[in-house]
mmCIF file of C-alpha atoms in Angstrom:
data_model
loop_
_atom_site.group_PDB
_atom_site.id
_atom_site.type_symbol
_atom_site.label_atom_id
_atom_site.label_comp_id
_atom_site.label_asym_id
_atom_site.label_seq_id
_atom_site.Cartn_x
_atom_site.Cartn_y
_atom_site.Cartn_z
ATOM 1 C CA UNK A 29 -72.937 44.507 95.870
ATOM 2 C CA UNK A 30 -74.697 45.526 99.683
ATOM 3 C CA UNK A 31 -73.165 47.924 102.145
ATOM 4 C CA UNK A 32 -73.291 47.240 105.739
ATOM 5 C CA UNK A 33 -71.812 49.693 107.909
ATOM 6 C CA UNK A 34 -70.134 51.889 105.372
ATOM 7 C CA UNK A 35 -68.500 48.774 103.898
ATOM 8 C CA UNK A 36 -68.802 47.388 100.546
ATOM 9 C CA UNK A 37 -69.905 43.419 101.146
ATOM 10 C CA UNK A 38 -69.966 41.438 97.923
ATOM 11 C CA UNK A 39 -72.425 38.594 98.306
ATOM 12 C CA UNK A 40 -71.304 35.378 96.491
ATOM 13 C CA UNK A 41 -72.722 32.087 95.621
ATOM 14 C CA UNK A 42 -71.075 29.363 96.976
ATOM 15 C CA UNK A 43 -71.143 25.706 95.432
ATOM 16 C CA UNK A 44 -73.294 23.682 97.022
ATOM 17 C CA UNK A 45 -73.810 19.703 96.771
ATOM 18 C CA UNK A 46 -76.869 19.205 99.230
ATOM 19 C CA UNK A 47 -79.458 16.775 98.342
ATOM 20 C CA UNK A 48 -82.689 18.987 99.283
ATOM 21 C CA UNK A 49 -81.572 21.499 96.156
ATOM 22 C CA UNK A 50 -82.601 18.854 93.874
ATOM 23 C CA UNK A 51 -86.441 17.746 92.988
ATOM 24 C CA UNK A 52 -88.157 14.553 94.100
ATOM 25 C CA UNK A 53 -88.501 11.804 91.540
ATOM 26 C CA UNK A 54 -92.175 12.943 91.006
ATOM 27 C CA UNK A 55 -90.810 16.378 89.880
ATOM 28 C CA UNK A 56 -92.143 17.803 93.307
ATOM 29 C CA UNK A 57 -89.535 20.480 95.318
ATOM 30 C CA UNK A 58 -88.341 19.606 98.458
ATOM 31 C CA UNK A 59 -88.460 21.804 101.106
ATOM 32 C CA UNK A 60 -85.344 23.816 102.299
ATOM 33 C CA UNK A 61 -85.469 23.118 105.941
ATOM 34 C CA UNK A 62 -81.553 24.141 106.615
ATOM 35 C CA UNK A 63 -78.884 26.551 105.462
ATOM 36 C CA UNK A 64 -75.798 25.345 103.886
ATOM 37 C CA UNK A 65 -73.327 23.170 105.559
ATOM 38 C CA UNK A 66 -69.579 23.464 105.100
ATOM 39 C CA UNK A 67 -69.494 19.496 104.524
ATOM 40 C CA UNK A 68 -71.749 20.019 101.617
ATOM 41 C CA UNK A 69 -69.618 22.299 99.510
ATOM 42 C CA UNK A 70 -68.310 21.771 96.123
ATOM 43 C CA UNK A 71 -65.488 23.513 94.062
ATOM 44 C CA UNK A 72 -64.867 24.336 90.758
ATOM 45 C CA UNK A 73 -63.574 21.778 88.449
ATOM 46 C CA UNK A 74 -59.815 21.763 87.929
ATOM 47 C CA UNK A 75 -59.787 21.427 84.057
ATOM 48 C CA UNK A 76 -56.768 19.680 83.494
ATOM 49 C CA UNK A 77 -55.404 20.835 80.086
ATOM 50 C CA UNK A 78 -51.762 19.569 78.511
ATOM 51 C CA UNK A 79 -48.991 21.542 78.977
ATOM 52 C CA UNK A 80 -45.811 21.860 81.288
ATOM 53 C CA UNK A 81 -46.289 20.874 84.743
ATOM 54 C CA UNK A 82 -48.676 23.179 87.163
ATOM 55 C CA UNK A 83 -49.934 21.295 90.273
ATOM 56 C CA UNK A 84 -51.890 23.352 93.197
ATOM 57 C CA UNK A 85 -52.500 21.809 96.974
ATOM 58 C CA UNK A 86 -55.852 22.374 98.474
ATOM 59 C CA UNK A 87 -56.556 21.767 101.703
ATOM 60 C CA UNK A 88 -59.928 19.506 102.347
ATOM 61 C CA UNK A 89 -62.026 18.111 105.027
ATOM 62 C CA UNK A 90 -60.015 16.857 107.900
ATOM 63 C CA UNK A 91 -56.890 18.550 107.129
ATOM 64 C CA UNK A 92 -56.031 16.391 104.165
ATOM 65 C CA UNK A 93 -54.849 17.603 100.675
ATOM 66 C CA UNK A 94 -56.214 16.947 97.163
ATOM 67 C CA UNK A 95 -53.570 17.760 94.562
ATOM 68 C CA UNK A 96 -55.382 19.808 91.815
ATOM 69 C CA UNK A 97 -53.607 19.447 88.360
ATOM 70 C CA UNK A 98 -53.986 22.530 86.069
ATOM 71 C CA UNK A 99 -51.537 21.566 83.141
ATOM 72 C CA UNK A 100 -49.812 18.188 83.093
ATOM 73 C CA UNK A 101 -47.815 16.465 79.991
ATOM 74 C CA UNK A 102 -46.222 13.298 81.257
ATOM 75 C CA UNK A 103 -47.618 10.048 82.797
ATOM 76 C CA UNK A 104 -47.167 6.580 83.666
ATOM 77 C CA UNK A 105 -48.978 4.026 81.218
ATOM 78 C CA UNK A 106 -49.043 0.431 81.362
ATOM 79 C CA UNK A 107 -48.923 -2.260 78.655
ATOM 80 C CA UNK A 108 -51.225 -4.860 80.188
ATOM 81 C CA UNK A 109 -50.393 -7.550 77.711
ATOM 82 C CA UNK A 110 -46.473 -7.341 78.481
ATOM 83 C CA UNK A 111 -47.087 -6.356 82.230
ATOM 84 C CA UNK A 112 -44.776 -3.427 81.972
ATOM 85 C CA UNK A 113 -45.382 0.475 82.566
ATOM 86 C CA UNK A 114 -43.475 3.447 81.246
ATOM 87 C CA UNK A 115 -43.572 7.195 81.838
ATOM 88 C CA UNK A 116 -44.103 8.548 78.150
ATOM 89 C CA UNK A 117 -46.055 12.337 76.905
ATOM 90 C CA UNK A 118 -49.513 12.866 76.846
ATOM 91 C CA UNK A 119 -50.048 14.084 73.483
ATOM 92 C CA UNK A 120 -53.796 14.549 72.601
ATOM 93 C CA UNK A 121 -57.327 13.934 73.586
ATOM 94 C CA UNK A 122 -59.228 12.166 70.928
ATOM 95 C CA UNK A 123 -62.478 10.873 72.732
ATOM 96 C CA UNK A 124 -64.676 11.554 75.814
ATOM 97 C CA UNK A 125 -67.719 9.461 76.413
ATOM 98 C CA UNK A 126 -69.276 12.343 78.608
ATOM 99 C CA UNK A 127 -68.590 15.399 76.412
ATOM 100 C CA UNK A 128 -67.421 16.545 73.265
ATOM 101 C CA UNK A 129 -66.646 19.601 74.661
ATOM 102 C CA UNK A 130 -63.919 18.189 76.701
ATOM 103 C CA UNK A 131 -62.121 16.509 73.672
ATOM 104 C CA UNK A 132 -62.058 20.153 71.913
ATOM 105 C CA UNK A 133 -60.355 21.732 74.868
ATOM 106 C CA UNK A 134 -58.122 18.752 75.153
ATOM 107 C CA UNK A 135 -58.987 18.498 78.917
ATOM 108 C CA UNK A 136 -57.778 15.591 80.789
ATOM 109 C CA UNK A 137 -59.972 13.728 82.780
ATOM 110 C CA UNK A 138 -60.379 9.935 84.367
ATOM 111 C CA UNK A 139 -61.949 7.566 81.295
ATOM 112 C CA UNK A 140 -60.965 9.928 78.673
ATOM 113 C CA UNK A 141 -58.984 8.475 75.291
ATOM 114 C CA UNK A 142 -55.926 10.112 74.593
ATOM 115 C CA UNK A 143 -52.884 9.553 72.733
ATOM 116 C CA UNK A 144 -49.299 8.931 73.901
ATOM 117 C CA UNK A 145 -46.022 8.831 72.553
ATOM 118 C CA UNK A 146 -45.154 5.048 71.615
ATOM 119 C CA UNK A 147 -41.276 5.715 72.225
ATOM 120 C CA UNK A 148 -40.677 4.458 75.326
ATOM 121 C CA UNK A 149 -42.393 1.198 74.446
ATOM 122 C CA UNK A 150 -40.870 0.678 71.234
ATOM 123 C CA UNK A 151 -37.606 0.970 73.098
ATOM 124 C CA UNK A 152 -38.538 -1.304 75.770
ATOM 125 C CA UNK A 153 -39.437 -4.046 73.206
ATOM 126 C CA UNK A 154 -36.503 -3.718 70.681
ATOM 127 C CA UNK A 155 -34.281 -4.310 74.071
ATOM 128 C CA UNK A 156 -36.333 -6.993 75.634
ATOM 129 C CA UNK A 157 -37.126 -8.865 72.341
ATOM 130 C CA UNK A 158 -34.586 -8.083 69.749
ATOM 131 C CA UNK A 159 -37.495 -7.374 67.355
ATOM 132 C CA UNK A 160 -38.362 -4.225 65.850
ATOM 133 C CA UNK A 161 -42.066 -3.224 66.197
ATOM 134 C CA UNK A 162 -44.116 -1.900 63.486
ATOM 135 C CA UNK A 163 -42.251 -3.952 60.678
ATOM 136 C CA UNK A 164 -44.169 -6.747 58.421
ATOM 137 C CA UNK A 165 -44.583 -10.130 59.842
ATOM 138 C CA UNK A 166 -41.614 -11.412 57.585
ATOM 139 C CA UNK A 167 -38.871 -8.967 58.158
ATOM 140 C CA UNK A 168 -40.018 -9.206 62.200
ATOM 141 C CA UNK A 169 -39.137 -13.094 61.793
ATOM 142 C CA UNK A 170 -35.626 -12.419 60.004
ATOM 143 C CA UNK A 171 -34.601 -9.888 62.743
ATOM 144 C CA UNK A 172 -35.692 -12.256 65.461
ATOM 145 C CA UNK A 173 -33.321 -14.914 63.629
ATOM 146 C CA UNK A 174 -30.252 -12.805 64.017
ATOM 147 C CA UNK A 175 -31.293 -11.572 67.320
ATOM 148 C CA UNK A 176 -29.917 -13.652 70.387
ATOM 149 C CA UNK A 177 -31.297 -16.986 71.439
ATOM 150 C CA UNK A 178 -32.538 -15.906 74.224
ATOM 151 C CA UNK A 179 -34.472 -12.873 73.031
ATOM 152 C CA UNK A 180 -35.717 -14.956 70.034
ATOM 153 C CA UNK A 181 -37.271 -17.482 72.668
ATOM 154 C CA UNK A 182 -39.076 -14.448 74.167
ATOM 155 C CA UNK A 183 -40.389 -13.453 70.977
ATOM 156 C CA UNK A 184 -41.682 -17.112 70.374
ATOM 157 C CA UNK A 185 -43.157 -17.647 73.505
ATOM 158 C CA UNK A 186 -45.185 -14.340 73.659
ATOM 159 C CA UNK A 187 -46.178 -14.422 70.214
ATOM 160 C CA UNK A 188 -46.461 -11.094 67.951
ATOM 161 C CA UNK A 189 -48.168 -7.953 68.783
ATOM 162 C CA UNK A 190 -51.717 -7.604 67.458
ATOM 163 C CA UNK A 191 -51.864 -5.978 64.210
ATOM 164 C CA UNK A 192 -54.066 -2.967 65.480
ATOM 165 C CA UNK A 193 -51.156 -1.951 67.886
ATOM 166 C CA UNK A 194 -48.331 -2.784 65.379
ATOM 167 C CA UNK A 195 -50.134 -0.209 63.208
ATOM 168 C CA UNK A 196 -50.356 2.445 65.852
ATOM 169 C CA UNK A 197 -46.463 1.559 66.700
ATOM 170 C CA UNK A 198 -45.978 2.699 62.956
ATOM 171 C CA UNK A 199 -47.584 6.140 63.114
ATOM 172 C CA UNK A 200 -45.445 6.731 66.792
ATOM 173 C CA UNK A 201 -48.797 7.267 68.588
ATOM 174 C CA UNK A 202 -50.804 4.695 71.015
ATOM 175 C CA UNK A 203 -54.218 5.159 72.216
ATOM 176 C CA UNK A 204 -54.486 5.014 75.980
ATOM 177 C CA UNK A 205 -57.233 5.679 78.715
ATOM 178 C CA UNK A 206 -56.966 7.862 81.639
ATOM 179 C CA UNK A 207 -57.279 5.746 84.537
ATOM 180 C CA UNK A 208 -56.123 8.369 87.509
ATOM 181 C CA UNK A 209 -57.732 11.788 88.252
ATOM 182 C CA UNK A 210 -55.793 14.577 87.229
ATOM 183 C CA UNK A 211 -57.932 17.139 89.679
ATOM 184 C CA UNK A 212 -57.793 14.874 92.612
ATOM 185 C CA UNK A 213 -54.188 13.266 92.425
ATOM 186 C CA UNK A 214 -52.306 15.771 90.113
ATOM 187 C CA UNK A 215 -50.884 13.160 87.756
ATOM 188 C CA UNK A 216 -52.341 11.477 85.044
ATOM 189 C CA UNK A 217 -51.604 7.774 84.385
ATOM 190 C CA UNK A 218 -53.547 4.731 82.682
ATOM 191 C CA UNK A 219 -52.913 2.051 80.405
ATOM 192 C CA UNK A 220 -52.644 1.077 76.594
ATOM 193 C CA UNK A 221 -56.006 0.227 74.805
ATOM 194 C CA UNK A 222 -55.752 -3.300 73.610
ATOM 195 C CA UNK A 223 -58.120 -6.299 72.100
ATOM 196 C CA UNK A 224 -61.848 -5.568 72.456
ATOM 197 C CA UNK A 225 -61.628 -2.261 74.095
ATOM 198 C CA UNK A 226 -59.488 -0.684 72.015
ATOM 199 C CA UNK A 227 -61.693 -2.053 68.756
ATOM 200 C CA UNK A 228 -64.823 -0.694 70.786
ATOM 201 C CA UNK A 229 -63.432 3.101 71.177
ATOM 202 C CA UNK A 230 -61.961 2.934 67.369
ATOM 203 C CA UNK A 231 -65.550 2.235 66.404
ATOM 204 C CA UNK A 232 -66.895 5.216 68.547
ATOM 205 C CA UNK A 233 -64.125 7.485 67.067
ATOM 206 C CA UNK A 234 -65.082 6.339 63.511
ATOM 207 C CA UNK A 235 -68.859 7.198 64.138
ATOM 208 C CA UNK A 236 -67.733 10.651 65.509
ATOM 209 C CA UNK A 237 -65.867 11.448 62.378
ATOM 210 C CA UNK A 238 -68.635 10.216 60.101
ATOM 211 C CA UNK A 239 -71.354 12.902 61.999
ATOM 212 C CA UNK A 240 -69.039 15.674 62.023
ATOM 213 C CA UNK A 241 -68.785 15.218 57.799
ATOM 214 C CA UNK A 242 -72.094 15.315 57.658
#
């Protein structure tokens, strides 16, 4: 703290995004030929966590607004193979390629793999196809026979749900990936993982669990 004309003045370092603070590709320092500029400023990370919705507005360059989500627990997630989306609850963060600390603290960021509540998607499936998700193939076939002809036709046309997804429906939790930016947009939206992408992230999570045991 410095004093100026009898007043206590607190000097703080601002977050800047200018390029001359970085070194050259060869490792040499660059000359600082000017001071910081307003348009180069940076802000502290939002660190969005799971909890009751809490969003703050931030005025940015040009008078525009960003919506800084501090806490979120619900979002819109799409089921790509069925071309539907439902609002559901985010339960947990299970994988983040950039930083394991974001998994430990359950921080919601774009690209993070989380677990969401499967109930809204199960209810839609029962209402649309007339079959119960998470049952064995023989049981599902019996249900479809007893259901209305229209629903049975839909189920036959679309085919059964992949086994990996059906197993998740039994547990009541689905793996999903966050596609929005909670710290910028103030909402957590994404899509359910399926097929090769789901298999990829399951291998990654299994590998991480194996390292933890060691």
